[in-house]
Each structure stands twice: as C-alpha cells, then as structure tokens.
PDB file of C-alpha atoms in Angstrom:
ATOM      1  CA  UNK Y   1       0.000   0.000   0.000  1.00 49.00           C
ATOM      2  CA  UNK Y   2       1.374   3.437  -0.779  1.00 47.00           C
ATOM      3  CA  UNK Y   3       1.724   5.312   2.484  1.00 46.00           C
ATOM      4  CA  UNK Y   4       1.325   8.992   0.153  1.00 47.00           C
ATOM      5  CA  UNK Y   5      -1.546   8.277  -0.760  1.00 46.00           C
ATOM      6  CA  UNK Y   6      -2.739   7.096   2.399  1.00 45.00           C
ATOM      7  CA  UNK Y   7      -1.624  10.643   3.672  1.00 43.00           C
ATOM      8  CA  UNK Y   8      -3.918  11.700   1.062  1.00 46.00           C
ATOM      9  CA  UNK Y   9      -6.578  10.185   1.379  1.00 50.00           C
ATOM     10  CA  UNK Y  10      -9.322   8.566   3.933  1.00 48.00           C
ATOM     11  CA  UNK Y  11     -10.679   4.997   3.458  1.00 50.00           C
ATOM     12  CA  UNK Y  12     -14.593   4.155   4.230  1.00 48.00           C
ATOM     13  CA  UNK Y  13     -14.490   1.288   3.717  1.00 50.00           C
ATOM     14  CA  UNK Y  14     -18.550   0.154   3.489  1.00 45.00           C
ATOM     15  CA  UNK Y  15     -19.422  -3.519   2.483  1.00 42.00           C
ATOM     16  CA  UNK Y  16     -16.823  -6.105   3.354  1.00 41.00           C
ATOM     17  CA  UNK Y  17     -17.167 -10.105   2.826  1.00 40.00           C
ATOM     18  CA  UNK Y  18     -14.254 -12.077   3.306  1.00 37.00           C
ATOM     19  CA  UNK Y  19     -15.392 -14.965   5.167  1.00 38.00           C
ATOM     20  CA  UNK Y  20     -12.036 -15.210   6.861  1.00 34.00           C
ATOM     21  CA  UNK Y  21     -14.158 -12.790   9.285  1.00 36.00           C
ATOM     22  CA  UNK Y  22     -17.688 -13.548   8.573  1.00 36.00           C
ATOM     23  CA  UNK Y  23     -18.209 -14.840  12.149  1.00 35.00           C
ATOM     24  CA  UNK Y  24     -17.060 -11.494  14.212  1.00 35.00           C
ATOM     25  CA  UNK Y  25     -19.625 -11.315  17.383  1.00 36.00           C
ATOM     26  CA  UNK Y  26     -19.699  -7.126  17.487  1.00 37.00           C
ATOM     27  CA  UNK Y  27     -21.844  -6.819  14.637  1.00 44.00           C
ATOM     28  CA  UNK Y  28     -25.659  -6.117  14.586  1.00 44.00           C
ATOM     29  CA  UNK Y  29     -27.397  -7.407  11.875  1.00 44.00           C
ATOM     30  CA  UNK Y  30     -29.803  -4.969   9.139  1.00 46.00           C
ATOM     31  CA  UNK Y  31     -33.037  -6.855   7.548  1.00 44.00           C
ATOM     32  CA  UNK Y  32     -32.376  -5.527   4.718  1.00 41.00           C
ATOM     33  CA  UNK Y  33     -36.144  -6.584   3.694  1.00 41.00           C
ATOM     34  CA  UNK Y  34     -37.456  -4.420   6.723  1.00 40.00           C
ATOM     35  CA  UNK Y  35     -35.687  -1.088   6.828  1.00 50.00           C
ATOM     36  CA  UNK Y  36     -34.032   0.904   4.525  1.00 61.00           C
ATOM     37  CA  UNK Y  37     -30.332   1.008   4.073  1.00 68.00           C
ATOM     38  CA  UNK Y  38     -28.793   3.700   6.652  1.00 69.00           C
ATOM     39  CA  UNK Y  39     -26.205   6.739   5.081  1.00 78.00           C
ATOM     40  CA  UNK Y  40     -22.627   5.421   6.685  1.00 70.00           C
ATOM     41  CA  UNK Y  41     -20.366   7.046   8.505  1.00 59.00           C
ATOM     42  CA  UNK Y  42     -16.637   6.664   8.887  1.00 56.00           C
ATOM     43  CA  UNK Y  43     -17.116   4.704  11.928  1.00 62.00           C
ATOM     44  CA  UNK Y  44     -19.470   2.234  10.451  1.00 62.00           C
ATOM     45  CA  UNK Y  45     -18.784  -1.122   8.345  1.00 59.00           C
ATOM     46  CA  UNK Y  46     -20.761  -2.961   6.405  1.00 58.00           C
ATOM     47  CA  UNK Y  47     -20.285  -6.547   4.992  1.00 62.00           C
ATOM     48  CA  UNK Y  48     -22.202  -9.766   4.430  1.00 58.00           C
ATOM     49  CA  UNK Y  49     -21.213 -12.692   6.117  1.00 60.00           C
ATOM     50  CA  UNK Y  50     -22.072 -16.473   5.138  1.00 64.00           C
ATOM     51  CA  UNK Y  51     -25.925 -16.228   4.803  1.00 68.00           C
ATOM     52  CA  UNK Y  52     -25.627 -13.052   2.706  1.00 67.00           C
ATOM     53  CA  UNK Y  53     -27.208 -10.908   5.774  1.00 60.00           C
ATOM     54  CA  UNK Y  54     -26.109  -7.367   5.775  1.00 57.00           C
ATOM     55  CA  UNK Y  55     -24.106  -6.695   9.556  1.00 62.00           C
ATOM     56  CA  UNK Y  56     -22.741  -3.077  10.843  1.00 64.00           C
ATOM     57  CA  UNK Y  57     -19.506  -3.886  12.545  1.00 65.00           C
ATOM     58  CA  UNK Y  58     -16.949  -1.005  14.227  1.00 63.00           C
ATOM     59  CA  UNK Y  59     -14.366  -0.127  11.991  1.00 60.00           C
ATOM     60  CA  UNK Y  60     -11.495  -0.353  13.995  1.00 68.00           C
ATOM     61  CA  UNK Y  61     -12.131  -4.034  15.024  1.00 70.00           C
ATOM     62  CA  UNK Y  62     -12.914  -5.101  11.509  1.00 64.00           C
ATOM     63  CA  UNK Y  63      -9.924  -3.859   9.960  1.00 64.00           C
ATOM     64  CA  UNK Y  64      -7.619  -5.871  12.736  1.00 71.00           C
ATOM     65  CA  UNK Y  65      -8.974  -8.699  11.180  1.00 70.00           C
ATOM     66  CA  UNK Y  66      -8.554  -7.798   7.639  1.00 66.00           C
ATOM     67  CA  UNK Y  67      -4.919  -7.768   8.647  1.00 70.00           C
ATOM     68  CA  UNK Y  68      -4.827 -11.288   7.875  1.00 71.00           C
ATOM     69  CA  UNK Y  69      -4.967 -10.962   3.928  1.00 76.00           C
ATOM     70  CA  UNK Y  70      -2.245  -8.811   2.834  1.00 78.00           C
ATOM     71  CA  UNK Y  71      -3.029  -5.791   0.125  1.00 77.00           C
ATOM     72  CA  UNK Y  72      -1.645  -6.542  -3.357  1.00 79.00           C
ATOM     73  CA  UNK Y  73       1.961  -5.787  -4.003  1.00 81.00           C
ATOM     74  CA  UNK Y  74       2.753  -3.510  -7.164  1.00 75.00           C
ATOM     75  CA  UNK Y  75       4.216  -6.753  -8.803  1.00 73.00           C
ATOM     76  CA  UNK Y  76       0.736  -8.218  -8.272  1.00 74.00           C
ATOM     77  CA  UNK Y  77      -1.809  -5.636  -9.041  1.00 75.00           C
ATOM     78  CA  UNK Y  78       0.028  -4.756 -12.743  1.00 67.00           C
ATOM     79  CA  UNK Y  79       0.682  -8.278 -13.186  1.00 60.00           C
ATOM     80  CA  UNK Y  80       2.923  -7.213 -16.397  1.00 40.00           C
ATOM     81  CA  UNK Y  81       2.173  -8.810 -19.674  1.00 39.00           C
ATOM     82  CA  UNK Y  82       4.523 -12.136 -20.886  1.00 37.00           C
ATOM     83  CA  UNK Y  83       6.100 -10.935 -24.103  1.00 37.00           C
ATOM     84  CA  UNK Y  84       4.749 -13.253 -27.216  1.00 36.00           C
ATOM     85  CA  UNK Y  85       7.431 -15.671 -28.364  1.00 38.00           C
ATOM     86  CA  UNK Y  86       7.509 -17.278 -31.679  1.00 39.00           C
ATOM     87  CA  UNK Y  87       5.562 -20.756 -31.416  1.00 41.00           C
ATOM     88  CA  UNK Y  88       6.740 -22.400 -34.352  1.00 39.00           C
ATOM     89  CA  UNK Y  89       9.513 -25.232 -33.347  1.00 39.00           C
ATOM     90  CA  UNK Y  90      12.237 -25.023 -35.714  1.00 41.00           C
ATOM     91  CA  UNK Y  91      12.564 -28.507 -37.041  1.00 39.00           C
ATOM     92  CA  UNK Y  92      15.966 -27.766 -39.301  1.00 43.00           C
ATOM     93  CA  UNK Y  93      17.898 -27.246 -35.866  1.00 51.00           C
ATOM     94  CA  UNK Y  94      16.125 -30.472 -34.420  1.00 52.00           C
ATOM     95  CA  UNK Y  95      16.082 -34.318 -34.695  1.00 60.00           C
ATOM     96  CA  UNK Y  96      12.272 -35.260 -35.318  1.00 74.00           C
ATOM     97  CA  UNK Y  97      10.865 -36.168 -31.336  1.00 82.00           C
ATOM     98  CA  UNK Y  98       7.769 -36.814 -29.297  1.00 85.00           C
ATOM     99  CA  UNK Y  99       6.605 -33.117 -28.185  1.00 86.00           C
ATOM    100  CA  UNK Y 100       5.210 -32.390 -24.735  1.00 89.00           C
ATOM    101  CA  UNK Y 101       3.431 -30.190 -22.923  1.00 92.00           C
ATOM    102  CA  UNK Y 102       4.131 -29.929 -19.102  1.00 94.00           C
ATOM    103  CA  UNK Y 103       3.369 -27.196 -16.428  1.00 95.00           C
ATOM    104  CA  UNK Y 104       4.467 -25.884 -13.456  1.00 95.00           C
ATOM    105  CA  UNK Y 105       2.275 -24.220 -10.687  1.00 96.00           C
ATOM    106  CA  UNK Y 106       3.197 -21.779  -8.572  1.00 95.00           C
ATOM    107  CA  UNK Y 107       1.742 -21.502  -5.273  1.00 95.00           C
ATOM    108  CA  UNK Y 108      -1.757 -20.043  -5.416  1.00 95.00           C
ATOM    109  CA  UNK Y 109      -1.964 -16.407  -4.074  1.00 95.00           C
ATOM    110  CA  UNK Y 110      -5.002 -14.302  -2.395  1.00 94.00           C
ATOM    111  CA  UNK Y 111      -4.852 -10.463  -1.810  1.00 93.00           C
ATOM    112  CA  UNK Y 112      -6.944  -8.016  -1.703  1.00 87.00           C
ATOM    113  CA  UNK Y 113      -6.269  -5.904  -4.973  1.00 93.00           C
ATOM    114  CA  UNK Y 114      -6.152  -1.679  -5.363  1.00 94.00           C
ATOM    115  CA  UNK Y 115      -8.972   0.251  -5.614  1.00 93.00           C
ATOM    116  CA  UNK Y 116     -11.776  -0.343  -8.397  1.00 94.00           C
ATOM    117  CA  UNK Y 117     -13.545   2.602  -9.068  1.00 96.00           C
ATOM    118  CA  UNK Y 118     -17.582   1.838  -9.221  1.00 91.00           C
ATOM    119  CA  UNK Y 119     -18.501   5.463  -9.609  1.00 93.00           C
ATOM    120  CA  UNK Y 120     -17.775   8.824 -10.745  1.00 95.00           C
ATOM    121  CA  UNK Y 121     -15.897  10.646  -8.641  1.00 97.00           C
ATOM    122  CA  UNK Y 122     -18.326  13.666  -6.999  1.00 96.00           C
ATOM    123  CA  UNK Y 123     -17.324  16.919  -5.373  1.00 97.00           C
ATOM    124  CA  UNK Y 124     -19.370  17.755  -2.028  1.00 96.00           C
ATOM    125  CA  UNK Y 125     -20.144  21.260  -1.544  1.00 97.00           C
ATOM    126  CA  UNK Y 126     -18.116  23.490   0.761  1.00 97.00           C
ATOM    127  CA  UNK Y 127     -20.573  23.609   2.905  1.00 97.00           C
ATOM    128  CA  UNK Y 128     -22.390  20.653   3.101  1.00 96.00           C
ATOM    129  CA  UNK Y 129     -21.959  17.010   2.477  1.00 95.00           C
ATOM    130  CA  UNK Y 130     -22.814  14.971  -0.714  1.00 94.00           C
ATOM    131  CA  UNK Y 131     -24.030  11.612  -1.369  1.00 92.00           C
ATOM    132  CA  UNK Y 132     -22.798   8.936  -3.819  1.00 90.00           C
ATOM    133  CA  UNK Y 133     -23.658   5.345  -4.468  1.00 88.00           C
ATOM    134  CA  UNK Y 134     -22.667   2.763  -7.089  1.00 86.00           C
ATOM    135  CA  UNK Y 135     -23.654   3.659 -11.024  1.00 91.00           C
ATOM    136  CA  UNK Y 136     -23.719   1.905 -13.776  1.00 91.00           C
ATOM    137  CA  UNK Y 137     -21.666  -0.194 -16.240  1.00 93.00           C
ATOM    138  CA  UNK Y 138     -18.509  -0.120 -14.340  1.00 95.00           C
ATOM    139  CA  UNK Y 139     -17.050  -3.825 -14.731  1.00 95.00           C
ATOM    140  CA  UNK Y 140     -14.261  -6.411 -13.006  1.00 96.00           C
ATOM    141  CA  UNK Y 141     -13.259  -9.701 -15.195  1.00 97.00           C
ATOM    142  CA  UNK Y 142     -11.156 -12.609 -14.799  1.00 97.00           C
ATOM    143  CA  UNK Y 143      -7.696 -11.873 -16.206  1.00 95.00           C
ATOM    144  CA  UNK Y 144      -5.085 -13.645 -18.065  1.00 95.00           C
ATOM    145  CA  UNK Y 145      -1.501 -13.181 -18.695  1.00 94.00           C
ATOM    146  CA  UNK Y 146      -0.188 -15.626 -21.551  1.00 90.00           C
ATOM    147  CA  UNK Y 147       1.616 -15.197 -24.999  1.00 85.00           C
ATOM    148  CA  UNK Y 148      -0.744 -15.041 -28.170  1.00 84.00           C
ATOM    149  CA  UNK Y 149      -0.452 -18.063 -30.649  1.00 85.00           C
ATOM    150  CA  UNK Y 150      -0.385 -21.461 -30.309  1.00 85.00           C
ATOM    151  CA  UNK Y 151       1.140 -21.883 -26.343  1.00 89.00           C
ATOM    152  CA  UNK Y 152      -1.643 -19.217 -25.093  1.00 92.00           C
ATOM    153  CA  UNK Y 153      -4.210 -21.286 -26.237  1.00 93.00           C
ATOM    154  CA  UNK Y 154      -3.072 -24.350 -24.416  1.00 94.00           C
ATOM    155  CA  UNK Y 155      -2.304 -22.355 -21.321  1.00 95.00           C
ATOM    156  CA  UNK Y 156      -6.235 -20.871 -21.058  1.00 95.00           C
ATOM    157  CA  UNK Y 157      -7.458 -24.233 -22.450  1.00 95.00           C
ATOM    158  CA  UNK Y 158      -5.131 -26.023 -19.270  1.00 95.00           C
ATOM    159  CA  UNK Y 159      -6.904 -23.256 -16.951  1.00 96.00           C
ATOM    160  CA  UNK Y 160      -9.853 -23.244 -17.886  1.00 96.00           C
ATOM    161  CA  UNK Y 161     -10.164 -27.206 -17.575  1.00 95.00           C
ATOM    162  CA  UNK Y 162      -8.103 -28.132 -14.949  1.00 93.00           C
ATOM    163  CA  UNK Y 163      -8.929 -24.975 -12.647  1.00 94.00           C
ATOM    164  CA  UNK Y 164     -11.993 -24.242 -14.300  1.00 94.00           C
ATOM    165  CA  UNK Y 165     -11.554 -20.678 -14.366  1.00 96.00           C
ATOM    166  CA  UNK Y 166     -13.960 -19.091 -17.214  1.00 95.00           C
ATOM    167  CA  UNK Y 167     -12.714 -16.152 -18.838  1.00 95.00           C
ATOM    168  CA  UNK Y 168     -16.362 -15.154 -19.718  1.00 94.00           C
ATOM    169  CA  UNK Y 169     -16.773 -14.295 -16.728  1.00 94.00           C
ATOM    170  CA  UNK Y 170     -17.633 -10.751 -16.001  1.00 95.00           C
ATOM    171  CA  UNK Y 171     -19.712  -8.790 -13.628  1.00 95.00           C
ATOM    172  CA  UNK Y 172     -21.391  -4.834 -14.026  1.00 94.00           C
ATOM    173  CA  UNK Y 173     -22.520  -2.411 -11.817  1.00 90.00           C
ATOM    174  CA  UNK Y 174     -25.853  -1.501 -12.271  1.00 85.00           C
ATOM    175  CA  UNK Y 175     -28.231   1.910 -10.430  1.00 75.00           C
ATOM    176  CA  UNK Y 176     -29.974   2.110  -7.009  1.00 63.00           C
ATOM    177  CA  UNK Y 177     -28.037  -1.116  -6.104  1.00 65.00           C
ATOM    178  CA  UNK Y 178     -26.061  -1.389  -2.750  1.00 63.00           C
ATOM    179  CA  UNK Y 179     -25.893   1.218  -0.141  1.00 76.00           C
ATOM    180  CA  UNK Y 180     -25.280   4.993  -0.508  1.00 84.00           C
ATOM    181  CA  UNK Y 181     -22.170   7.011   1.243  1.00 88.00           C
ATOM    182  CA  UNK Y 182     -21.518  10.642   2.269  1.00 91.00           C
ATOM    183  CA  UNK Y 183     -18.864  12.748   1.396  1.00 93.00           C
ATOM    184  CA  UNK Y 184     -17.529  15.160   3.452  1.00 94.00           C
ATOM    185  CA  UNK Y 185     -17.672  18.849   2.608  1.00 96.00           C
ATOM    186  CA  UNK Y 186     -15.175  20.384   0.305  1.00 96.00           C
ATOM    187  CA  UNK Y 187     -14.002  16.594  -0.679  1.00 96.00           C
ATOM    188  CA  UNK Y 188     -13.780  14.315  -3.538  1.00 96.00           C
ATOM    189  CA  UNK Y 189     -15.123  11.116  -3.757  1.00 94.00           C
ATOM    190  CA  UNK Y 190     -15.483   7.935  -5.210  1.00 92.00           C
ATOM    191  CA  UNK Y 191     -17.034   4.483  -4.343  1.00 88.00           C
ATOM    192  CA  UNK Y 192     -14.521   1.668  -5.095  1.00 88.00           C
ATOM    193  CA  UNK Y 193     -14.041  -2.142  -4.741  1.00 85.00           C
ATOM    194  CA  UNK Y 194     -11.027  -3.810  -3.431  1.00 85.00           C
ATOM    195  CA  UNK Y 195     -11.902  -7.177  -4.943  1.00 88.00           C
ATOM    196  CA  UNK Y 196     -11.115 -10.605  -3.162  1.00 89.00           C
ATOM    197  CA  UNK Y 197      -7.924 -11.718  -5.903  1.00 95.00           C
ATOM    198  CA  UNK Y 198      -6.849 -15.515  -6.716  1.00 96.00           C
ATOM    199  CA  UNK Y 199      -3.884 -15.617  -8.724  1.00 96.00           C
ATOM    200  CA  UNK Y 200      -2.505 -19.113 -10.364  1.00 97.00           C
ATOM    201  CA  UNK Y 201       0.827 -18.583 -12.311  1.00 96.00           C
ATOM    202  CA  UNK Y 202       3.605 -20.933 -13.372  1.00 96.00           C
ATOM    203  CA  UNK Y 203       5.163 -22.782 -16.337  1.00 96.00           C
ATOM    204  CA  UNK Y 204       4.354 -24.309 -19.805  1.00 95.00           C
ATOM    205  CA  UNK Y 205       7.351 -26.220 -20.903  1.00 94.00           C
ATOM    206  CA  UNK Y 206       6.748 -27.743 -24.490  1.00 92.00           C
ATOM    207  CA  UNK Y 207       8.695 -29.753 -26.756  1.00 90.00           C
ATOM    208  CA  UNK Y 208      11.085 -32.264 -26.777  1.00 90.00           C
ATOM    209  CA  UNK Y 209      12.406 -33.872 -23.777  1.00 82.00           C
ATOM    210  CA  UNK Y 210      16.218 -31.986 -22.742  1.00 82.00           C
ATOM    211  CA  UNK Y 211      14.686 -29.470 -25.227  1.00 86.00           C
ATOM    212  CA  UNK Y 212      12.271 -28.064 -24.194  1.00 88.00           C
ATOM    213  CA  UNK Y 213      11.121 -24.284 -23.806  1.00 92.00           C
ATOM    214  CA  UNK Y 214       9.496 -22.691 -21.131  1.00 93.00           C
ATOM    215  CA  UNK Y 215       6.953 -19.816 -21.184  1.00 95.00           C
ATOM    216  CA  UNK Y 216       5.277 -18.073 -18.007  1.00 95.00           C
ATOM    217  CA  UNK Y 217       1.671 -17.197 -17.579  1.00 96.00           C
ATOM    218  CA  UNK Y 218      -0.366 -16.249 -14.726  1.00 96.00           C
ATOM    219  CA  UNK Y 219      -4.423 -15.798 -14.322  1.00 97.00           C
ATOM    220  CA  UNK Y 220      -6.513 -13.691 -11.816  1.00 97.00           C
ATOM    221  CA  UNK Y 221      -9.919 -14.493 -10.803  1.00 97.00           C
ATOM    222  CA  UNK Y 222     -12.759 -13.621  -8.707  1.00 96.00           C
ATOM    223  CA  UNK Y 223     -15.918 -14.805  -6.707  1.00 92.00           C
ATOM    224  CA  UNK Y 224     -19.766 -14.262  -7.092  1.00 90.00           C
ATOM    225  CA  UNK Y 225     -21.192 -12.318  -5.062  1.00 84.00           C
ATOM    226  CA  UNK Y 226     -24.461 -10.880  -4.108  1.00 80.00           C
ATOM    227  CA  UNK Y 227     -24.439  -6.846  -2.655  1.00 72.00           C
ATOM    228  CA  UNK Y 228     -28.032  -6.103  -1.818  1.00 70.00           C
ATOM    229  CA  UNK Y 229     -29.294  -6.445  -5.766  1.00 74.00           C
ATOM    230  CA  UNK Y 230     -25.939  -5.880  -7.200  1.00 80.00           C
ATOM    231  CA  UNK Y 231     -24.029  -8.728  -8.696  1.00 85.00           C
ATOM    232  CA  UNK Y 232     -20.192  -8.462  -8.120  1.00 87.00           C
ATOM    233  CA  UNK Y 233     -17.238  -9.845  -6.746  1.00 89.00           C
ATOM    234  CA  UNK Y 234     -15.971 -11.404  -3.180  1.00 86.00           C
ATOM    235  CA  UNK Y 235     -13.839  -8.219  -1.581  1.00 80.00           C
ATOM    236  CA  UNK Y 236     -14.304  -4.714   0.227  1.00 76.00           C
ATOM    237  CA  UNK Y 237     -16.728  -2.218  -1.461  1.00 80.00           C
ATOM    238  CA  UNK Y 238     -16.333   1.251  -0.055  1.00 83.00           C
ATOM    239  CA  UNK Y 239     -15.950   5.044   0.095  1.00 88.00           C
ATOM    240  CA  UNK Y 240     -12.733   6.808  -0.851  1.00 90.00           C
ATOM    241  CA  UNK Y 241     -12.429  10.515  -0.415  1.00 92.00           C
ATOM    242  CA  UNK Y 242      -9.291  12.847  -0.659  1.00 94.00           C
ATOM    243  CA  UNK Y 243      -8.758  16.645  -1.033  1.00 96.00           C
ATOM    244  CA  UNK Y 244      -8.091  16.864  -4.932  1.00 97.00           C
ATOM    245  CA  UNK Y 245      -8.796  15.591  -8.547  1.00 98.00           C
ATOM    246  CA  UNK Y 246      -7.846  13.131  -9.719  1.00 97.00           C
ATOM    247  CA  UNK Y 247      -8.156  11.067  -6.670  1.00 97.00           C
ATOM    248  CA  UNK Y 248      -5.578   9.297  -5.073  1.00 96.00           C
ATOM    249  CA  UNK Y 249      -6.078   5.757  -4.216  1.00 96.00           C
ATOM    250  CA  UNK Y 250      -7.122   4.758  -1.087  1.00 89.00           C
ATOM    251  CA  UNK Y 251      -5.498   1.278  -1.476  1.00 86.00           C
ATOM    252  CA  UNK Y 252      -2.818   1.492  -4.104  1.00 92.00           C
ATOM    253  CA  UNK Y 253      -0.819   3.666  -5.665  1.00 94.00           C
ATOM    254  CA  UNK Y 254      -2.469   5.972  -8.581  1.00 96.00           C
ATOM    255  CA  UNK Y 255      -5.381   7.668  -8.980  1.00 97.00           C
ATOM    256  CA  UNK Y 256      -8.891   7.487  -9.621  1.00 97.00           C
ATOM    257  CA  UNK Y 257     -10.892   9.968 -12.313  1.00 92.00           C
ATOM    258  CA  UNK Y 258     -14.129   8.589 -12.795  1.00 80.00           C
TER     259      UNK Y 258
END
C-alpha cells in the first residue's frame, strides 16, 4: 500500500465479505427486507457474512482482522504482460521427437487488490456534504496473462479445464443497487471495490524432452457475489475521499478519475 496516498486520502471502507471474518460477534445485523439502508459514517462497516445478511460492525475491530490478507503488491496488481514468443519449433535445428506439454504451478496467491472505481468521482459542496452510491456499467473480469499463438491457447485451455476458471466471466454495476455514502464537505469522492484476488501462475514447458522451452503465464480471478441487488465480486466495497482531482487511491498507488 502506498503510504502517500494514504496521507492523502481517507478509506470508508462500506461492504466487506471475506469470510475469513464472517463470524465477528460485534456486529448487529440490518433486515435488509425491513428497513431501509442507513447513510454510513466513517465509523461504520458494512459486509455480508455467510448467509448473505447485511451486519454493521466497528471499523477499527474489523480492519484488525482484515490484517490477515495482505493488500496486493505492485508486482501483483500490474501483473505485467509475458512478451509473445515465436511458437513455431524449428525442425531444421532439431532431430524429429515426441513433443510435450508440461506445467508448473506456482503456489496459489489471495490479496486483496487496489482500488476499483464503481462510480464517478463527486465533489461535495463546501458547505455541506454529498451523497454517492454505485452507477452503472462499471465492470471487473477474470484476467489472463499468456503469450498469443499457439502456447496461449493451451495455457487458457489447461486453466480453464483443470482450474476451471472461465474467462467469460464478467460482472457490471448496475443503479440504485447497494448502499449509498456521504462525502464530506469540500471533498472528492469515489465508491470503489477492493476485490477478493486468486492468482494461479507458473510454467508451460513444451517440446522435446532436454529441449524443451518454457513460457510463463499467470491468471486472476474472482468470486460471485451478491451486494443487496448488485451482482459483483468477493472483496471490500467502499468510500474513498481525498482533497483533490484526480483522486488518489485509497489502497494502491495511482489515482482514480471517474
């Protein structure tokens, strides 16, 4: 996490659901089918645990737990493109062979990735606070990282079978979904998402045994979840506010601009 633009910027964090701390025993729980969705303030949390009830829980104690599951590294979140190689085997510089294909996992990974933007990002009045909730057609998919050509599509063929990770996937925000957040007078803010990340990298060696070459590839993916309506992904959804534009993330380095 960049500690700048923590100086920055103030995290509200609003609708957490990482079941590592679904069972916390401070929380009271909303019917969310009796009353209407309170305005938060920077005291409150919200997240749904295991039977998708909605629960307000103190921020300070909910964030000691979150301390469990780190925030992404910069490695992680840009997760930098493997540079296309030529797939074609050169069979003048080779003895005809049995080919293979073999990989190598990594260990898994979770984090919690950088901020997601889910809105624009709204200036309150000097004198008086604004409010902000989710909008529309904002969007998170599963990502891969692989070579174009022949060894990407084994790769995302291998992941997708074997891990059965579907890069179809994607989820979009839609209106009046969720719950709504104020912003402070005289500040900038934006809702974001810190989503919930599982990343499976490693190796494709293919080719001839003792000649073999090796290419690298790594995938990120994401949960289903349910936010009051609003179909998105495991992770934090909350309010991040700063003094200027563009916005500095609240988790992460960068900025946000709607």
């Amino acid at each position: 996490m960049c500690q700048s633009s923590m100086a920055k910027s103030i995290l509200i964090l609003a609708v957490l659901t990482i079941s590592l701390v679904a069972n916390v025993s401070f929380a009271a729980t909303i019917s969310s089918s009796s009353q209407k969705n309170p305005l938060l303030s920077a005291d409150d949390l919200v997240f749904f645990n295991k039977d998708d009830r909605a629960e307000i829980v103190n921020r300070e104690k909910y964030m000691a737990q979150m301390r469990k599951i780190p925030i992404a590294t910069q490695e992680q979140h840009y997760n930098n493109e493997t540079e296309s190689k030529d797939d074609m085997i050169k069979s003048s510089t080779r003895k005809p062979c049995t080919e293979y294909n073999v990989f190598k996992m990594k260990r898994a990974e979770k984090f919690v990735d950088w901020d997601v933007i889910m809105s624009g990002v709204v200036l309150a009045p000097p004198n008086k606070t604004a409010v902000i909730s989710i909008s529309e057609s904002y969007r998170i998919s599963n990502k891969i990282s692989v070579p174009a050509g022949i060894k990407g599509n084994i790769i995302e063929n291998f992941l997708t079978k074997g891990l059965k990770i579907s890069f179809d996937n994607v989820w979009i925000t839609t209106k009046n979904t969720g719950f709504t957040f104020t912003i402070p007078p005289g500040k900038y803010g934006a809702v974001v998402s810190n989503p919930l990340t599982t990343r499976h990298s490693g190796y494709l060696d293919s080719g001839c045994i003792g000649s073999s070459e090796r290419t690298e590839f790594s995938s990120d993916s994401y949960s289903s979840k349910n936010f009051e309506g609003l179909s998105w992904v495991e992770g934090v959804i909350g309010l991040c506010v700063g003094k200027t534009f563009p916005l500095p993330r609240c988790i992460g380095e960068g900025f946000l601009r709607g």
